mmCIF file of C-alpha atoms in Angstrom:
data_model
loop_
_atom_site.group_PDB
_atom_site.id
_atom_site.type_symbol
_atom_site.label_atom_id
_atom_site.label_comp_id
_atom_site.label_asym_id
_atom_site.label_seq_id
_atom_site.Cartn_x
_atom_site.Cartn_y
_atom_site.Cartn_z
ATOM 1 C CA MET A 1 82.092 69.030 94.664
ATOM 2 C CA VAL A 2 83.366 70.713 91.508
ATOM 3 C CA SER A 3 85.663 73.082 93.402
ATOM 4 C CA ASP A 4 87.030 70.216 95.500
ATOM 5 C CA VAL A 5 87.847 68.254 92.355
ATOM 6 C CA SER A 6 89.583 71.200 90.713
ATOM 7 C CA THR A 7 91.806 71.874 93.741
ATOM 8 C CA LYS A 8 92.922 68.302 94.382
ATOM 9 C CA GLY A 9 93.718 67.236 90.824
ATOM 10 C CA PRO A 10 94.981 64.000 89.192
ATOM 11 C CA LEU A 11 97.456 62.999 91.910
ATOM 12 C CA THR A 12 94.610 62.631 94.413
ATOM 13 C CA GLY A 13 92.766 60.443 91.921
ATOM 14 C CA ILE A 14 95.855 58.301 91.346
ATOM 15 C CA ALA A 15 96.374 57.834 95.113
ATOM 16 C CA LEU A 16 92.744 56.852 95.672
ATOM 17 C CA ALA A 17 92.800 54.437 92.725
ATOM 18 C CA SER A 18 96.029 52.829 93.972
ATOM 19 C CA ALA A 19 94.433 52.116 97.347
ATOM 20 C CA GLY A 20 91.324 50.823 95.573
ATOM 21 C CA TYR A 21 93.312 48.384 93.446
ATOM 22 C CA ALA A 22 95.056 47.097 96.586
ATOM 23 C CA CYS A 23 91.600 46.266 97.951
ATOM 24 C CA PHE A 24 90.629 44.593 94.669
ATOM 25 C CA ALA A 25 93.718 42.372 94.827
ATOM 26 C CA LEU A 26 92.662 41.227 98.299
ATOM 27 C CA GLN A 27 89.149 40.744 96.950
ATOM 28 C CA ASP A 28 90.520 38.459 94.221
ATOM 29 C CA ALA A 29 92.438 36.457 96.826
ATOM 30 C CA ILE A 30 89.253 35.932 98.849
ATOM 31 C CA VAL A 31 87.327 34.905 95.734
ATOM 32 C CA LYS A 32 90.105 32.461 94.824
ATOM 33 C CA TRP A 33 89.625 30.953 98.265
ATOM 34 C CA LEU A 34 85.838 30.772 97.920
ATOM 35 C CA VAL A 35 85.542 29.588 94.311
ATOM 36 C CA THR A 36 86.681 26.071 95.197
ATOM 37 C CA ASP A 37 83.515 25.538 97.288
ATOM 38 C CA TYR A 38 80.915 27.966 95.913
ATOM 39 C CA ALA A 39 79.621 28.951 92.484
ATOM 40 C CA VAL A 40 80.739 32.308 91.069
ATOM 41 C CA PRO A 41 77.178 33.771 90.883
ATOM 42 C CA GLN A 42 76.573 32.939 94.558
ATOM 43 C CA ILE A 43 79.841 34.623 95.576
ATOM 44 C CA LEU A 44 79.059 37.701 93.513
ATOM 45 C CA PHE A 45 75.513 37.850 94.914
ATOM 46 C CA PHE A 46 76.736 38.083 98.514
ATOM 47 C CA ARG A 47 79.384 40.601 97.495
ATOM 48 C CA SER A 48 76.701 42.792 95.949
ATOM 49 C CA LEU A 49 74.357 42.279 98.901
ATOM 50 C CA VAL A 50 76.874 43.727 101.361
ATOM 51 C CA ILE A 51 77.663 46.676 99.084
ATOM 52 C CA VAL A 52 73.958 47.460 98.607
ATOM 53 C CA ALA A 53 73.297 47.240 102.353
ATOM 54 C CA ILE A 54 76.126 49.636 103.252
ATOM 55 C CA THR A 55 75.676 52.143 100.435
ATOM 56 C CA GLY A 56 71.867 52.047 100.731
ATOM 57 C CA VAL A 57 72.071 53.247 104.345
ATOM 58 C CA LEU A 58 74.646 55.935 103.503
ATOM 59 C CA VAL A 59 72.684 57.193 100.483
ATOM 60 C CA ARG A 60 69.581 57.523 102.647
ATOM 61 C CA VAL A 61 71.396 59.223 105.537
ATOM 62 C CA ARG A 62 73.169 61.686 103.224
ATOM 63 C CA LYS A 63 69.992 62.184 101.168
ATOM 64 C CA HIS A 64 71.635 61.576 97.810
ATOM 65 C CA PRO A 65 69.346 61.780 94.756
ATOM 66 C CA SER A 66 67.837 58.507 93.574
ATOM 67 C CA ALA A 67 69.584 56.735 90.693
ATOM 68 C CA LEU A 68 66.166 56.541 89.012
ATOM 69 C CA GLN A 69 66.348 60.323 88.529
ATOM 70 C CA SER A 70 69.796 60.214 86.997
ATOM 71 C CA PRO A 71 70.280 61.272 83.365
ATOM 72 C CA TYR A 72 72.699 58.318 83.197
ATOM 73 C CA ARG A 73 70.151 55.623 84.136
ATOM 74 C CA LYS A 74 70.818 53.616 80.999
ATOM 75 C CA THR A 75 74.555 54.010 81.467
ATOM 76 C CA LEU A 76 74.314 52.616 85.006
ATOM 77 C CA VAL A 77 72.390 49.595 83.698
ATOM 78 C CA LEU A 78 74.952 49.070 80.933
ATOM 79 C CA ARG A 79 77.818 49.305 83.418
ATOM 80 C CA ALA A 80 76.189 46.741 85.710
ATOM 81 C CA ALA A 81 75.779 44.372 82.761
ATOM 82 C CA LEU A 82 79.393 44.850 81.687
ATOM 83 C CA MET A 83 80.688 44.191 85.200
ATOM 84 C CA LEU A 84 78.536 41.077 85.507
ATOM 85 C CA VAL A 85 79.882 39.682 82.245
ATOM 86 C CA ALA A 86 83.461 40.591 83.177
ATOM 87 C CA TRP A 87 83.326 38.909 86.588
ATOM 88 C CA LEU A 88 81.592 35.761 85.363
ATOM 89 C CA LEU A 89 84.040 35.339 82.495
ATOM 90 C CA PHE A 90 87.145 36.127 84.535
ATOM 91 C CA TYR A 91 86.476 33.822 87.475
ATOM 92 C CA ASN A 92 85.223 30.987 85.295
ATOM 93 C CA ALA A 93 88.309 31.310 83.083
ATOM 94 C CA ALA A 94 90.395 30.998 86.265
ATOM 95 C CA ARG A 95 89.226 27.395 86.538
ATOM 96 C CA SER A 96 91.040 26.486 83.303
ATOM 97 C CA LEU A 97 93.954 28.928 83.068
ATOM 98 C CA GLY A 98 97.073 29.185 85.170
ATOM 99 C CA LEU A 99 97.668 32.400 87.078
ATOM 100 C CA ALA A 100 100.385 33.498 84.639
ATOM 101 C CA GLU A 101 98.168 33.266 81.548
ATOM 102 C CA LEU A 102 95.154 34.691 83.377
ATOM 103 C CA THR A 103 97.042 37.712 84.690
ATOM 104 C CA THR A 104 98.744 38.504 81.403
ATOM 105 C CA LEU A 105 95.548 38.342 79.378
ATOM 106 C CA TYR A 106 93.423 40.290 81.850
ATOM 107 C CA PHE A 107 95.921 43.108 82.258
ATOM 108 C CA SER A 108 95.354 44.109 78.674
ATOM 109 C CA ALA A 109 92.441 46.087 80.187
ATOM 110 C CA PRO A 110 94.404 49.284 80.984
ATOM 111 C CA ILE A 111 95.566 49.501 77.357
ATOM 112 C CA MET A 112 91.921 49.206 76.294
ATOM 113 C CA VAL A 113 91.018 51.981 78.750
ATOM 114 C CA MET A 114 93.548 54.244 77.078
ATOM 115 C CA PHE A 115 91.969 53.746 73.649
ATOM 116 C CA LEU A 116 88.396 53.965 74.926
ATOM 117 C CA SER A 117 89.181 57.180 76.824
ATOM 118 C CA ILE A 118 90.111 58.718 73.467
ATOM 119 C CA LEU A 119 87.070 57.400 71.600
ATOM 120 C CA VAL A 120 84.398 57.841 74.296
ATOM 121 C CA LEU A 121 85.622 60.583 76.645
ATOM 122 C CA LYS A 122 87.598 62.534 74.035
ATOM 123 C CA GLU A 123 90.562 62.733 76.421
ATOM 124 C CA THR A 124 93.936 63.935 75.192
ATOM 125 C CA ILE A 125 96.631 61.453 76.185
ATOM 126 C CA GLY A 126 100.219 62.624 76.478
ATOM 127 C CA ALA A 127 103.362 60.616 75.880
ATOM 128 C CA GLY A 128 103.946 60.117 79.625
ATOM 129 C CA ARG A 129 100.692 58.245 80.134
ATOM 130 C CA TRP A 130 101.286 56.067 77.071
ATOM 131 C CA ILE A 131 104.806 55.175 78.234
ATOM 132 C CA ALA A 132 103.591 54.443 81.780
ATOM 133 C CA CYS A 133 100.788 52.210 80.542
ATOM 134 C CA ILE A 134 102.919 50.268 78.050
ATOM 135 C CA GLY A 135 105.786 49.980 80.547
ATOM 136 C CA GLY A 136 103.396 48.614 83.152
ATOM 137 C CA PHE A 137 102.036 46.033 80.728
ATOM 138 C CA ILE A 138 105.575 44.885 79.859
ATOM 139 C CA GLY A 139 106.185 44.509 83.583
ATOM 140 C CA VAL A 140 103.094 42.349 83.907
ATOM 141 C CA VAL A 141 104.230 40.099 81.049
ATOM 142 C CA VAL A 142 107.696 39.700 82.588
ATOM 143 C CA ALA A 143 106.247 38.999 86.030
ATOM 144 C CA ALA A 144 103.627 36.549 84.784
ATOM 145 C CA ASN A 145 106.090 34.757 82.454
ATOM 146 C CA PRO A 146 103.660 32.595 80.413
ATOM 147 C CA THR A 147 105.361 29.303 79.553
ATOM 148 C CA HIS A 148 102.934 27.927 76.987
ATOM 149 C CA SER A 149 100.021 28.948 74.809
ATOM 150 C CA PRO A 150 96.799 29.013 76.843
ATOM 151 C CA ASN A 151 93.615 27.163 75.992
ATOM 152 C CA LEU A 152 91.827 29.252 73.363
ATOM 153 C CA VAL A 153 88.302 29.393 74.869
ATOM 154 C CA PRO A 154 89.280 30.418 78.446
ATOM 155 C CA ALA A 155 91.860 32.814 77.000
ATOM 156 C CA ALA A 156 89.187 34.465 74.866
ATOM 157 C CA MET A 157 86.926 34.647 77.927
ATOM 158 C CA CYS A 158 89.639 36.469 79.866
ATOM 159 C CA VAL A 159 90.340 38.968 77.085
ATOM 160 C CA VAL A 160 86.621 39.733 76.734
ATOM 161 C CA ALA A 161 86.460 40.169 80.515
ATOM 162 C CA GLY A 162 89.288 42.696 80.280
ATOM 163 C CA PHE A 163 87.440 44.608 77.577
ATOM 164 C CA CYS A 164 84.213 44.667 79.619
ATOM 165 C CA TRP A 165 86.098 45.922 82.666
ATOM 166 C CA ALA A 166 87.817 48.601 80.563
ATOM 167 C CA TRP A 167 84.493 49.779 79.148
ATOM 168 C CA SER A 168 82.889 49.841 82.613
ATOM 169 C CA THR A 169 85.848 51.908 83.852
ATOM 170 C CA ILE A 170 85.196 54.483 81.137
ATOM 171 C CA LEU A 171 81.530 54.599 82.139
ATOM 172 C CA VAL A 172 82.518 55.293 85.773
ATOM 173 C CA ARG A 173 84.382 58.387 84.614
ATOM 174 C CA LEU A 174 81.421 59.460 82.472
ATOM 175 C CA VAL A 175 78.784 58.981 85.191
ATOM 176 C CA SER A 176 81.009 60.559 87.871
ATOM 177 C CA ARG A 177 80.494 63.906 86.192
ATOM 178 C CA SER A 178 76.999 64.132 87.720
ATOM 179 C CA GLU A 179 76.399 61.202 90.119
ATOM 180 C CA SER A 180 77.807 60.685 93.613
ATOM 181 C CA THR A 181 80.098 57.761 94.324
ATOM 182 C CA LEU A 182 77.614 56.161 96.735
ATOM 183 C CA THR A 183 74.742 56.460 94.255
ATOM 184 C CA GLN A 184 76.794 54.722 91.564
ATOM 185 C CA MET A 185 77.834 51.942 93.900
ATOM 186 C CA TYR A 186 74.293 51.365 95.133
ATOM 187 C CA ALA A 187 72.651 51.329 91.698
ATOM 188 C CA THR A 188 75.287 49.177 90.006
ATOM 189 C CA SER A 189 75.536 46.615 92.820
ATOM 190 C CA LEU A 190 71.737 46.396 93.135
ATOM 191 C CA LEU A 191 71.361 45.541 89.448
ATOM 192 C CA PHE A 192 74.378 43.253 89.639
ATOM 193 C CA GLY A 193 72.996 41.404 92.674
ATOM 194 C CA LEU A 194 69.519 40.968 91.200
ATOM 195 C CA ALA A 195 71.011 39.371 88.085
ATOM 196 C CA CYS A 196 73.092 36.947 90.171
ATOM 197 C CA ALA A 197 70.097 36.122 92.405
ATOM 198 C CA LEU A 198 68.267 34.586 89.442
ATOM 199 C CA SER A 199 70.746 31.702 89.371
ATOM 200 C CA LEU A 200 70.742 30.959 93.119
ATOM 201 C CA PRO A 201 68.114 28.150 93.020
ATOM 202 C CA TRP A 202 70.467 26.168 90.753
ATOM 203 C CA VAL A 203 73.895 27.017 92.223
ATOM 204 C CA TRP A 204 73.208 27.518 95.951
ATOM 205 C CA THR A 205 75.522 25.889 98.486
ATOM 206 C CA THR A 206 74.897 26.652 102.170
ATOM 207 C CA PRO A 207 78.102 28.222 103.563
ATOM 208 C CA ASP A 208 79.725 27.022 106.760
ATOM 209 C CA ALA A 209 80.950 29.458 109.443
ATOM 210 C CA ALA A 210 84.220 30.112 107.607
ATOM 211 C CA GLY A 211 82.337 30.615 104.349
ATOM 212 C CA TRP A 212 80.004 33.185 105.909
ATOM 213 C CA GLY A 213 82.992 35.020 107.337
ATOM 214 C CA LEU A 214 84.798 35.110 103.992
ATOM 215 C CA LEU A 215 81.665 36.236 102.137
ATOM 216 C CA LEU A 216 81.167 39.093 104.603
ATOM 217 C CA ALA A 217 84.838 40.069 104.367
ATOM 218 C CA LEU A 218 84.582 39.984 100.577
ATOM 219 C CA GLY A 219 81.650 42.398 100.641
ATOM 220 C CA LEU A 220 83.386 44.814 103.018
ATOM 221 C CA ILE A 221 86.671 44.838 101.072
ATOM 222 C CA SER A 222 84.806 45.265 97.788
ATOM 223 C CA THR A 223 82.818 48.184 99.217
ATOM 224 C CA ILE A 224 85.963 49.998 100.320
ATOM 225 C CA GLY A 225 87.776 49.256 97.050
ATOM 226 C CA GLN A 226 84.892 50.454 94.899
ATOM 227 C CA TYR A 227 84.477 53.669 96.881
ATOM 228 C CA LEU A 228 88.165 54.512 96.587
ATOM 229 C CA LEU A 229 88.290 53.736 92.858
ATOM 230 C CA TYR A 230 85.049 55.550 91.985
ATOM 231 C CA ASP A 231 86.184 58.606 93.931
ATOM 232 C CA GLY A 232 89.550 58.428 92.186
ATOM 233 C CA PHE A 233 87.838 58.872 88.829
ATOM 234 C CA ARG A 234 86.441 62.184 90.065
ATOM 235 C CA TYR A 235 89.901 63.686 90.308
ATOM 236 C CA ALA A 236 91.867 62.103 87.467
ATOM 237 C CA PRO A 237 91.180 61.196 83.828
ATOM 238 C CA ALA A 238 90.612 57.525 83.052
ATOM 239 C CA SER A 239 93.800 57.473 80.955
ATOM 240 C CA ALA A 240 95.831 58.668 83.973
ATOM 241 C CA ILE A 241 94.415 56.030 86.315
ATOM 242 C CA ALA A 242 94.691 53.146 83.806
ATOM 243 C CA PRO A 243 98.437 52.465 84.383
ATOM 244 C CA VAL A 244 97.870 52.431 88.162
ATOM 245 C CA GLU A 245 95.823 49.235 87.762
ATOM 246 C CA TYR A 246 99.088 47.367 87.233
ATOM 247 C CA THR A 247 99.970 47.916 90.913
ATOM 248 C CA GLY A 248 97.240 45.399 91.712
ATOM 249 C CA LEU A 249 99.554 42.662 90.448
ATOM 250 C CA MET A 250 102.172 43.515 93.064
ATOM 251 C CA TRP A 251 99.525 43.424 95.785
ATOM 252 C CA ALA A 252 98.458 40.019 94.477
ATOM 253 C CA PHE A 253 102.017 38.762 95.034
ATOM 254 C CA VAL A 254 101.987 40.146 98.582
ATOM 255 C CA TYR A 255 98.652 38.522 99.409
ATOM 256 C CA GLY A 256 99.760 35.284 97.769
ATOM 257 C CA TYR A 257 102.779 35.139 100.070
ATOM 258 C CA LEU A 258 100.861 36.079 103.210
ATOM 259 C CA ILE A 259 97.961 33.687 102.600
ATOM 260 C CA TRP A 260 99.487 30.764 100.676
ATOM 261 C CA ALA A 261 103.234 31.299 101.348
ATOM 262 C CA GLU A 262 103.885 31.753 97.625
ATOM 263 C CA ILE A 263 107.394 33.108 96.976
ATOM 264 C CA PRO A 264 107.714 35.027 93.685
ATOM 265 C CA ALA A 265 110.488 34.059 91.279
ATOM 266 C CA LEU A 266 113.178 36.460 90.030
ATOM 267 C CA ASN A 267 111.172 37.427 86.945
ATOM 268 C CA VAL A 268 108.349 38.537 89.250
ATOM 269 C CA PHE A 269 110.629 41.004 91.035
ATOM 270 C CA ILE A 270 111.929 42.311 87.697
ATOM 271 C CA GLY A 271 108.378 42.776 86.449
ATOM 272 C CA ALA A 272 107.382 44.468 89.698
ATOM 273 C CA LEU A 273 110.303 46.880 89.288
ATOM 274 C CA LEU A 274 109.062 47.827 85.820
ATOM 275 C CA ILE A 275 105.559 48.370 87.205
ATOM 276 C CA VAL A 276 106.857 50.597 90.006
ATOM 277 C CA ALA A 277 109.003 52.551 87.564
ATOM 278 C CA SER A 278 105.991 53.087 85.295
ATOM 279 C CA SER A 279 103.890 54.309 88.209
ATOM 280 C CA VAL A 280 106.640 56.714 89.328
ATOM 281 C CA LEU A 281 106.884 58.016 85.760
ATOM 282 C CA LEU A 282 103.141 58.620 85.766
ATOM 283 C CA ILE A 283 103.324 60.601 89.032
ATOM 284 C CA VAL A 284 106.239 62.698 87.761
ATOM 285 C CA TRP A 285 104.370 63.342 84.517
ATOM 286 C CA GLU A 286 101.229 64.446 86.349
ATOM 287 C CA ARG A 287 103.211 66.688 88.706
ATOM 288 C CA ARG A 288 104.863 68.363 85.757
ATOM 289 C CA GLY A 289 101.458 68.932 84.183
ATOM 290 C CA GLN A 290 99.994 70.375 87.378
ATOM 291 C CA GLY A 291 102.640 73.090 87.570
ATOM 292 C CA PRO A 292 101.473 75.074 84.493
ATOM 293 C CA ARG A 293 97.811 74.573 85.499
ATOM 294 C CA ARG A 294 98.448 76.018 88.952
ATOM 295 C CA ARG A 295 100.277 79.016 87.497
ATOM 296 C CA ARG A 296 97.437 79.673 85.054
ATOM 297 C CA SER A 297 94.793 79.408 87.820
ATOM 298 C CA ALA A 298 96.825 81.738 90.069
ATOM 299 C CA ALA A 299 97.044 84.276 87.278
#
């Protein structure tokens, strides 16, 4: 695994993360559809159930070590708790905030990842990554175009959710140094699902046929998205992948048009252009950095 990581490098990680964030945008669209009829803990429970079922089989077939033997057991528990808090806060805040305010506040997460990658992972962040991350955030603000000050409590919930997601992202990078992607997914989703299951007696609503279909689709999309993102963190530093998260906003616009026939305004296209430009800058920066590394390894 180590040799594979060293040969593929950051660009592979960025590509995998980009595909993962596209899946997460579709996941958010499905949750937006479901949240009008079902409680957030129930939705998250079924999401976790599907992930645990799929990864549990694969972990057993591939004979991956148990998460109970991992030196990062406590880290896996902490990450599950952070993700639970982030999801509950984010989707409950969505009930009170408009999409513009919600998106702008939540996409402060990549900036937080940049700072946490310095403090926790001791990563060295070059100017290119800083410019890409800040440029992407400006694009999000332009695209979201908040028109008024949001309600303070839901806004605070969304910012805290962004921080929890940023911290959990850093922990993925830390745990990926020794644990397989499937093991991480299984352990985190199992803990996540058990926590959500505790609330089911109070929030349960029996799904209809369409609800069952959407819940299953949510689990499958989430499984694919998590695998791609977790694997991406094996090949690229957290600070390099952080700006790529902004591409999820563009996918959200695509899904919004395809599902609800939402047509983005001009400011959305301008913001999307800034996001694309930031992502291209990141790729160029990483390619430039790979050149000297390849020459040194060849020597």
